[in-house]
mmCIF file of C-alpha atoms in Angstrom:
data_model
loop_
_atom_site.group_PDB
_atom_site.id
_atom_site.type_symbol
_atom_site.label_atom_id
_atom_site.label_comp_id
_atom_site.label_asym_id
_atom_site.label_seq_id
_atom_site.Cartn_x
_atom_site.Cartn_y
_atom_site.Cartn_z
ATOM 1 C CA UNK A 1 38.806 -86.325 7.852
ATOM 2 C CA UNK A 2 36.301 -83.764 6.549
ATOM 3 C CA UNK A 3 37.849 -80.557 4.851
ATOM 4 C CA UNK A 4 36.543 -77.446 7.581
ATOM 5 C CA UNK A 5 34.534 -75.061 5.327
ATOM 6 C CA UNK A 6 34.089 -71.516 6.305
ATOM 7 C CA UNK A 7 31.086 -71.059 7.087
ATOM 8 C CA UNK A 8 30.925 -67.507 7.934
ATOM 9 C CA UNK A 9 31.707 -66.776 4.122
ATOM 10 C CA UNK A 10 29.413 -68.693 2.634
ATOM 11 C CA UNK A 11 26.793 -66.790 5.159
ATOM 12 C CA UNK A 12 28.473 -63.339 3.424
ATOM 13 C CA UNK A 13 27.761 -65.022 0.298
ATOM 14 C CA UNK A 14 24.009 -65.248 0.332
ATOM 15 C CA UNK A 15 23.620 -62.469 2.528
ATOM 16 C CA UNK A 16 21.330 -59.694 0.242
ATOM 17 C CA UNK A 17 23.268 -56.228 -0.536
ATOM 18 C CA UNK A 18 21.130 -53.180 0.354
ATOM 19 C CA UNK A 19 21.595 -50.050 -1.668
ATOM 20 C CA UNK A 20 20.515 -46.785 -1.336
ATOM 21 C CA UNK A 21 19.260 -44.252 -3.330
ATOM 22 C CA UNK A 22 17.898 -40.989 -3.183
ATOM 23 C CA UNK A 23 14.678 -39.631 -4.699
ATOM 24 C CA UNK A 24 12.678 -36.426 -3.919
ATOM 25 C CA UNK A 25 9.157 -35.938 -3.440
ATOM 26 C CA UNK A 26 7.035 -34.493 -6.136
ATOM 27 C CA UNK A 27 5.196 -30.844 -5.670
ATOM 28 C CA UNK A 28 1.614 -32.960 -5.458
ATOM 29 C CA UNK A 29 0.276 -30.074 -2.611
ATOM 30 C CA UNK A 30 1.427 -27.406 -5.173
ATOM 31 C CA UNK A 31 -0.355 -28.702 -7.851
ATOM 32 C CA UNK A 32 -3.930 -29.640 -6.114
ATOM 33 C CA UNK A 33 -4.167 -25.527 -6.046
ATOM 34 C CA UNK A 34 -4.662 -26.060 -9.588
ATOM 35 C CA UNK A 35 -1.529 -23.840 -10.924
ATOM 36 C CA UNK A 36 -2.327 -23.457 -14.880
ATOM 37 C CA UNK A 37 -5.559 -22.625 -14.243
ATOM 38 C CA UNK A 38 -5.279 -20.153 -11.766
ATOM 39 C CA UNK A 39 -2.415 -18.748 -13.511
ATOM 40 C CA UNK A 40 -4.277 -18.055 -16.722
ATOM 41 C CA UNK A 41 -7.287 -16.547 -14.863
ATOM 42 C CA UNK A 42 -4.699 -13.869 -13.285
ATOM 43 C CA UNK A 43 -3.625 -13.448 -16.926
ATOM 44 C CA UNK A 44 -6.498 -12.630 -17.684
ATOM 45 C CA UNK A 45 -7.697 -10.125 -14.850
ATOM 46 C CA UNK A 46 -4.351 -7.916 -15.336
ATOM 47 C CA UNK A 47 -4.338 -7.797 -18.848
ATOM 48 C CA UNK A 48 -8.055 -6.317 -18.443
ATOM 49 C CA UNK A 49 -6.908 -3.928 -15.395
ATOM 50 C CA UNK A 50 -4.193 -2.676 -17.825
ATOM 51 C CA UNK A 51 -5.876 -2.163 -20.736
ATOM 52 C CA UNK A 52 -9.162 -0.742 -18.866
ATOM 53 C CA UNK A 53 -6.383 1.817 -17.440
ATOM 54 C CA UNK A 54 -5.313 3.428 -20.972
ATOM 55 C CA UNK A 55 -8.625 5.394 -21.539
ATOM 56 C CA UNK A 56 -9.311 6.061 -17.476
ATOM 57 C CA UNK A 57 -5.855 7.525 -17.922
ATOM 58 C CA UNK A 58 -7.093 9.905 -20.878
ATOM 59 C CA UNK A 59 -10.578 10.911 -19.338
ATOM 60 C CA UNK A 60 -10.623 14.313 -18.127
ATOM 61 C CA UNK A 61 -12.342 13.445 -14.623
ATOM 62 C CA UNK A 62 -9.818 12.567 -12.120
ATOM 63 C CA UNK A 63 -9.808 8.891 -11.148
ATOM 64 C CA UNK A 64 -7.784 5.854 -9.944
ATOM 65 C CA UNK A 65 -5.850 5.867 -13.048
ATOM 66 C CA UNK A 66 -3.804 9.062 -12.019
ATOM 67 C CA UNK A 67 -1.657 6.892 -9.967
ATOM 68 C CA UNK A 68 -1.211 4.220 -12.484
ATOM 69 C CA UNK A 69 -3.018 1.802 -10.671
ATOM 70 C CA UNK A 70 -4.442 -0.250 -13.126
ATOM 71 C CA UNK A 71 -1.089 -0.173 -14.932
ATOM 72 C CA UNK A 72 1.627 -1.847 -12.030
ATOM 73 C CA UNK A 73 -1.570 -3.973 -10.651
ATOM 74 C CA UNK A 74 -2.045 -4.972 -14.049
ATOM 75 C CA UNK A 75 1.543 -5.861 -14.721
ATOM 76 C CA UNK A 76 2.078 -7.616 -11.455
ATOM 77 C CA UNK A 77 -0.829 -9.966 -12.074
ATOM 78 C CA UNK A 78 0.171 -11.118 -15.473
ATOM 79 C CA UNK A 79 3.738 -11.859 -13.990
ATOM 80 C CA UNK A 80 2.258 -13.652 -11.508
ATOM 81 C CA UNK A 81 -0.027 -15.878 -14.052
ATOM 82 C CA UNK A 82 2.596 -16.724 -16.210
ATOM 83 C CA UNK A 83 4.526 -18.128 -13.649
ATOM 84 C CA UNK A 84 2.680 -20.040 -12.443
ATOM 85 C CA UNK A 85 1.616 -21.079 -15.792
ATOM 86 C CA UNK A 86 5.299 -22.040 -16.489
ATOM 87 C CA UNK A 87 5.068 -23.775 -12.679
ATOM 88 C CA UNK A 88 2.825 -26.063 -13.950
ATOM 89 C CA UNK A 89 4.085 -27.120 -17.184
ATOM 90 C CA UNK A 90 8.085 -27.430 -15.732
ATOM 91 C CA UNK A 91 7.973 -27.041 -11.960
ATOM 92 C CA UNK A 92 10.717 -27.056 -9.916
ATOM 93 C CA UNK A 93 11.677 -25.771 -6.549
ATOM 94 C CA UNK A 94 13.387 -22.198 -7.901
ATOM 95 C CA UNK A 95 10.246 -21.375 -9.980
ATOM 96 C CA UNK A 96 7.308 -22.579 -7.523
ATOM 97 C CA UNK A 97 9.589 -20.115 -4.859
ATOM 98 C CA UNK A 98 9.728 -17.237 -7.527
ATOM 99 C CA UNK A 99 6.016 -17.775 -7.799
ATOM 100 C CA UNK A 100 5.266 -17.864 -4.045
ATOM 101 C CA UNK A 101 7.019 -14.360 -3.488
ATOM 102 C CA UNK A 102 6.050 -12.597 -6.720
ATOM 103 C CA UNK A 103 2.127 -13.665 -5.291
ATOM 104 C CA UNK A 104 3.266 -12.120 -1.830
ATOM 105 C CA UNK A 105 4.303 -8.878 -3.167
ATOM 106 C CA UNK A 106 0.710 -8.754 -5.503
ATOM 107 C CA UNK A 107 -1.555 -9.458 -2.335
ATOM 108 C CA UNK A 108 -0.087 -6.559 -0.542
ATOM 109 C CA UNK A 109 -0.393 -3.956 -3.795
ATOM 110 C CA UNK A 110 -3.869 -5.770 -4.237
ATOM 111 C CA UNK A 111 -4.799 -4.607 -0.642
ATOM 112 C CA UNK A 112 -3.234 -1.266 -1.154
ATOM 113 C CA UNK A 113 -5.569 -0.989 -5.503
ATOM 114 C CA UNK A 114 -8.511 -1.995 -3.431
ATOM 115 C CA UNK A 115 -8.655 1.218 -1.305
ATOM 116 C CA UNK A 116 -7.961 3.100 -4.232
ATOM 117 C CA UNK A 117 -10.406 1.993 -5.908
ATOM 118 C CA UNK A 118 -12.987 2.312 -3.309
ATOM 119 C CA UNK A 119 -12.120 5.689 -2.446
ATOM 120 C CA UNK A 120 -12.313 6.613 -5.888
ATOM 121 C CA UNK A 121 -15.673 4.901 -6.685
ATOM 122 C CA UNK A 122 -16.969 6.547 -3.286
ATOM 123 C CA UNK A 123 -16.152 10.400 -5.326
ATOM 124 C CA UNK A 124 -17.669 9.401 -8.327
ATOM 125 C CA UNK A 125 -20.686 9.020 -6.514
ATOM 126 C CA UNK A 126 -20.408 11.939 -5.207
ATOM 127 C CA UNK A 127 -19.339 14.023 -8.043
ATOM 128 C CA UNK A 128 -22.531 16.021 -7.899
ATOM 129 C CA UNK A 129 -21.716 18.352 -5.104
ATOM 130 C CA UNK A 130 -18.546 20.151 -6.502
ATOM 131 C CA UNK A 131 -18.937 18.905 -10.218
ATOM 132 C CA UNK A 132 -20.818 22.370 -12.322
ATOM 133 C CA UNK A 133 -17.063 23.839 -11.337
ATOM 134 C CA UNK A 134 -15.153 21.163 -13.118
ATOM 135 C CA UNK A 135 -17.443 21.429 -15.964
ATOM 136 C CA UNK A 136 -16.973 25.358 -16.384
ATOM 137 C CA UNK A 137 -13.195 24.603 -16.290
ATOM 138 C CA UNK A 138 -12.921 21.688 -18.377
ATOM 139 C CA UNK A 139 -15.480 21.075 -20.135
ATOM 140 C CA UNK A 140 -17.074 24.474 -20.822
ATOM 141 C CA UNK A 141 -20.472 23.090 -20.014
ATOM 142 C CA UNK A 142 -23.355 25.217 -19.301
ATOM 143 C CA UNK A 143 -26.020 23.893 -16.208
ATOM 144 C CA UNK A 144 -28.129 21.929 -19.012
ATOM 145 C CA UNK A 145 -24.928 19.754 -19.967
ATOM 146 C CA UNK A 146 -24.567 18.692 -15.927
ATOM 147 C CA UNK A 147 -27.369 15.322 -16.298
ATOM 148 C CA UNK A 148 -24.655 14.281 -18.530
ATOM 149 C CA UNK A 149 -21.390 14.981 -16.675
ATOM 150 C CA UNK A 150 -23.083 13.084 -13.461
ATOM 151 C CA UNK A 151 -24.015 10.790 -15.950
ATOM 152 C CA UNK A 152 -20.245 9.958 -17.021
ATOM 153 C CA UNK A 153 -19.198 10.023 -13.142
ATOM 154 C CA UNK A 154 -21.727 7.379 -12.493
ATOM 155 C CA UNK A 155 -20.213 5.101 -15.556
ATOM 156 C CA UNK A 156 -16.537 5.620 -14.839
ATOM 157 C CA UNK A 157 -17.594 4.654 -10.786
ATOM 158 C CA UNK A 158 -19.431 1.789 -12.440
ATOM 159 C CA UNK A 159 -16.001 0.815 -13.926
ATOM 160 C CA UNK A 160 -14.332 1.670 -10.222
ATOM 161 C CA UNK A 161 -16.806 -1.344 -9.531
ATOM 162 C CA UNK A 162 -15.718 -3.360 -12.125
ATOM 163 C CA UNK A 163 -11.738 -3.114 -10.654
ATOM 164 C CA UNK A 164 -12.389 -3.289 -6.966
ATOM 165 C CA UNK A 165 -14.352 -7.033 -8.091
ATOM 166 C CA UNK A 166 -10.909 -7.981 -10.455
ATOM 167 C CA UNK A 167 -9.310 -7.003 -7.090
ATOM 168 C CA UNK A 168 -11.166 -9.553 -4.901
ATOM 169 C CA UNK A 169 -11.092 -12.290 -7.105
ATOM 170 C CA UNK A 170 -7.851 -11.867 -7.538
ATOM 171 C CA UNK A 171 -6.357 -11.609 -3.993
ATOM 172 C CA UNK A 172 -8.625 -14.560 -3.131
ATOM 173 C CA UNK A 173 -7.037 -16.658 -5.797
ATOM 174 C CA UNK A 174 -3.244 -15.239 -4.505
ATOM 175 C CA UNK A 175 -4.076 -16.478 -1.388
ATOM 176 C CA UNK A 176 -5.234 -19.704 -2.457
ATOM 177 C CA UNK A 177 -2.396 -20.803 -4.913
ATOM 178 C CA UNK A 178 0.138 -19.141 -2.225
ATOM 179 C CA UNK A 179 -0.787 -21.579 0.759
ATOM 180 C CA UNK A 180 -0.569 -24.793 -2.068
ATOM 181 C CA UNK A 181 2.694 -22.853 -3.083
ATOM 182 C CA UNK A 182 3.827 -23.084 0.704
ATOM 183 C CA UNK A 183 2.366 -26.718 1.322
ATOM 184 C CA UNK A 184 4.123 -27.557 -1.526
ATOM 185 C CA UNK A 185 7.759 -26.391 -0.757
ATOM 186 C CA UNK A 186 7.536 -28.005 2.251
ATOM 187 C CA UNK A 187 6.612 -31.181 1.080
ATOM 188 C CA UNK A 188 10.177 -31.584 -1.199
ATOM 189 C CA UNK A 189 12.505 -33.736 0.620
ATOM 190 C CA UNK A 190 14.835 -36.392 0.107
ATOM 191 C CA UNK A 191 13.968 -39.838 0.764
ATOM 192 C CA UNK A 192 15.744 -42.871 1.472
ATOM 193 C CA UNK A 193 14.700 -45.890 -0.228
ATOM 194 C CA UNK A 194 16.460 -49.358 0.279
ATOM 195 C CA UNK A 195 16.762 -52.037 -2.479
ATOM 196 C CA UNK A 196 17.434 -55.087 -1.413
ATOM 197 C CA UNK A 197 19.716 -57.228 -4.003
ATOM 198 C CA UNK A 198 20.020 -61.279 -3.245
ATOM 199 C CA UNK A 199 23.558 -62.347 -4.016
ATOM 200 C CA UNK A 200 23.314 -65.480 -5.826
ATOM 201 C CA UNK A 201 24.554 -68.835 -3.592
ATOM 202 C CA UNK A 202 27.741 -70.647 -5.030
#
């Protein structure tokens, strides 16, 4: 008589062992906004607003700069560009979130510069109807020096100019790199994946 084998162990032995591991999905709809780049670019537009700020603060005509507008507009931009400049060289979930809000707090004081800027462009232009008074008390100037004084008005609203196109460009690139930031947050999740491992037969 025949020895009875087991055959329900030798079906455990060449059945394959599945194992499971975890793995998360990469930022890739973070980093089609184009992060670095974008990041140096906003570098670059606050380092100008702050700097054009320090002798807009010193001129004698009143301007933007007497709220220190170019200043904290200036400084929020270049926090914003180099972190999304260190997004893109070691991103991560924490930093691509500290990005996100830091860019949601510059779009609103970007919205808020813009006015500022326009309303102050919009009295340089029209310096000329109360200006001969500021000269007598500031500049001593007689009624031949006013072709110059409406003269500087029209350069430092030329400069208004200047800020209220650093604060387009920049809110339009906020807004940009803030939906990728969003798109890409959402995409990190965990995924299964199942290896399948073939037990050798005995």
């Amino acid at each position: 008589m025949e020895p009875v084998t087991d055959d329900s162990s030798r079906i455990e032995d060449i059945e394959p062992q599945a194992t499971v591991t975890g793995t998360s999905k990469p930022l890739y709809r973070f980093f089609r906004g184009e992060p670095g780049s974008i990041g140096i670019v906003m570098l670059s537009l606050g380092t100008s607003q702050f700097l054009i700020g320090i002798p807009m603060k010193i001129d004698l005509l009143e301007n933007s700069s007497q709220s220190y507008t170019q200043f904290w507009l200036g400084i929020l931009f270049i926090a914003t560009g180099i972190l999304y400049i260190l997004s893109a060289k070691s991103p991560s979930k924490k930093l691509v979130t500290a990005s996100m809000a830091v860019s949601i707090v510059s779009i609103i004081a970007t919205v808020l510069s813009f006015f500022e800027y326009l309303m102050s462009m919009w009295k340089m232009l029209r310096i000329d109807i109360y200006y001969p008074d500021y000269d007598i008390i500031y500049y001593n100037l007689t009624n031949e020096g006013d072709p110059w004084s409406a003269y500087h008005a029209e350069q430092l609203a030329a400069v208004e100019g200047v800020l209220l196109f650093y604060c387009f460009v920049g809110a339009v690139l906020l807004i940009v790199i803030t939906a990728f930031a969003r798109a890409g947050l959402r995409s990190v999740k965990t995924q299964a994946v199942v290896i399948m491992h073939n037990r050798p037969q005995q």
